[in-house]
Amino acid sequence: MATTAPHPPRYAQSTDGGKRTDRRVAVRVFVYMAAAHVFGGFLYLLFWLGAQRH
C-alpha cells in the first residue's frame, strides 16, 4: 500500500505581504549600518587615544 505525502496547506494570497517585510528589512539595515559606524568610530577613538600617548 503506497502512502503519499500530505499537501502543504493553502493560504489566501496576501495583498500587502511584501510591504511590511520590505520596511522591516530597511529598518534592520539602517540599524546595522548605524551600529557599524558607531563601532568604527569607537575603534578610531581608541587608536587616536593610543597614538596620543607616545
mmCIF file of C-alpha atoms in Angstrom:
data_model
loop_
_atom_site.group_PDB
_atom_site.id
_atom_site.type_symbol
_atom_site.label_atom_id
_atom_site.label_comp_id
_atom_site.label_asym_id
_atom_site.label_seq_id
_atom_site.Cartn_x
_atom_site.Cartn_y
_atom_site.Cartn_z
ATOM 1 C CA MET A 1 0.000 0.000 0.000
ATOM 2 C CA ALA A 2 1.580 3.273 -1.124
ATOM 3 C CA THR A 3 1.304 6.379 1.012
ATOM 4 C CA THR A 4 1.518 9.842 -0.440
ATOM 5 C CA ALA A 5 2.989 12.882 1.234
ATOM 6 C CA PRO A 6 0.407 15.351 2.533
ATOM 7 C CA HIS A 7 -0.051 18.527 0.543
ATOM 8 C CA PRO A 8 1.088 21.784 2.174
ATOM 9 C CA PRO A 9 -1.765 23.949 3.426
ATOM 10 C CA ARG A 10 -3.051 26.569 1.017
ATOM 11 C CA TYR A 11 -3.322 30.092 2.351
ATOM 12 C CA ALA A 12 -5.167 33.037 0.919
ATOM 13 C CA GLN A 13 -2.920 35.260 -1.158
ATOM 14 C CA SER A 14 -1.819 38.368 0.711
ATOM 15 C CA THR A 15 -2.021 41.732 -0.994
ATOM 16 C CA ASP A 16 0.331 43.624 1.342
ATOM 17 C CA GLY A 17 2.690 40.809 2.316
ATOM 18 C CA GLY A 18 5.761 42.416 0.777
ATOM 19 C CA LYS A 19 5.329 45.910 2.156
ATOM 20 C CA ARG A 20 5.769 45.092 5.824
ATOM 21 C CA THR A 21 8.733 42.829 5.140
ATOM 22 C CA ASP A 22 10.459 45.458 2.998
ATOM 23 C CA ARG A 23 10.031 48.045 5.744
ATOM 24 C CA ARG A 24 11.375 45.705 8.417
ATOM 25 C CA VAL A 25 14.389 44.873 6.282
ATOM 26 C CA ALA A 26 15.065 48.563 5.606
ATOM 27 C CA VAL A 27 14.863 49.399 9.323
ATOM 28 C CA ARG A 28 17.155 46.488 10.185
ATOM 29 C CA VAL A 29 19.712 47.547 7.561
ATOM 30 C CA PHE A 30 19.632 51.120 8.887
ATOM 31 C CA VAL A 31 20.147 49.943 12.478
ATOM 32 C CA TYR A 32 23.027 47.640 11.472
ATOM 33 C CA MET A 33 24.691 50.408 9.475
ATOM 34 C CA ALA A 34 24.351 52.879 12.335
ATOM 35 C CA ALA A 35 25.764 50.333 14.800
ATOM 36 C CA ALA A 36 28.689 49.587 12.474
ATOM 37 C CA HIS A 37 29.508 53.285 12.205
ATOM 38 C CA VAL A 38 29.336 53.764 15.974
ATOM 39 C CA PHE A 39 31.621 50.749 16.463
ATOM 40 C CA GLY A 40 34.018 52.055 13.813
ATOM 41 C CA GLY A 41 34.061 55.470 15.476
ATOM 42 C CA PHE A 42 34.843 53.826 18.813
ATOM 43 C CA LEU A 43 37.763 51.935 17.273
ATOM 44 C CA TYR A 44 39.003 55.138 15.637
ATOM 45 C CA LEU A 45 38.846 56.864 19.019
ATOM 46 C CA LEU A 46 40.814 54.057 20.653
ATOM 47 C CA PHE A 47 43.564 54.237 18.027
ATOM 48 C CA TRP A 48 43.636 58.039 18.236
ATOM 49 C CA LEU A 49 43.931 57.929 22.022
ATOM 50 C CA GLY A 50 46.644 55.276 21.767
ATOM 51 C CA ALA A 51 48.627 57.447 19.364
ATOM 52 C CA GLN A 52 48.421 60.431 21.745
ATOM 53 C CA ARG A 53 50.268 58.552 24.491
ATOM 54 C CA HIS A 54 53.591 58.399 22.564
#
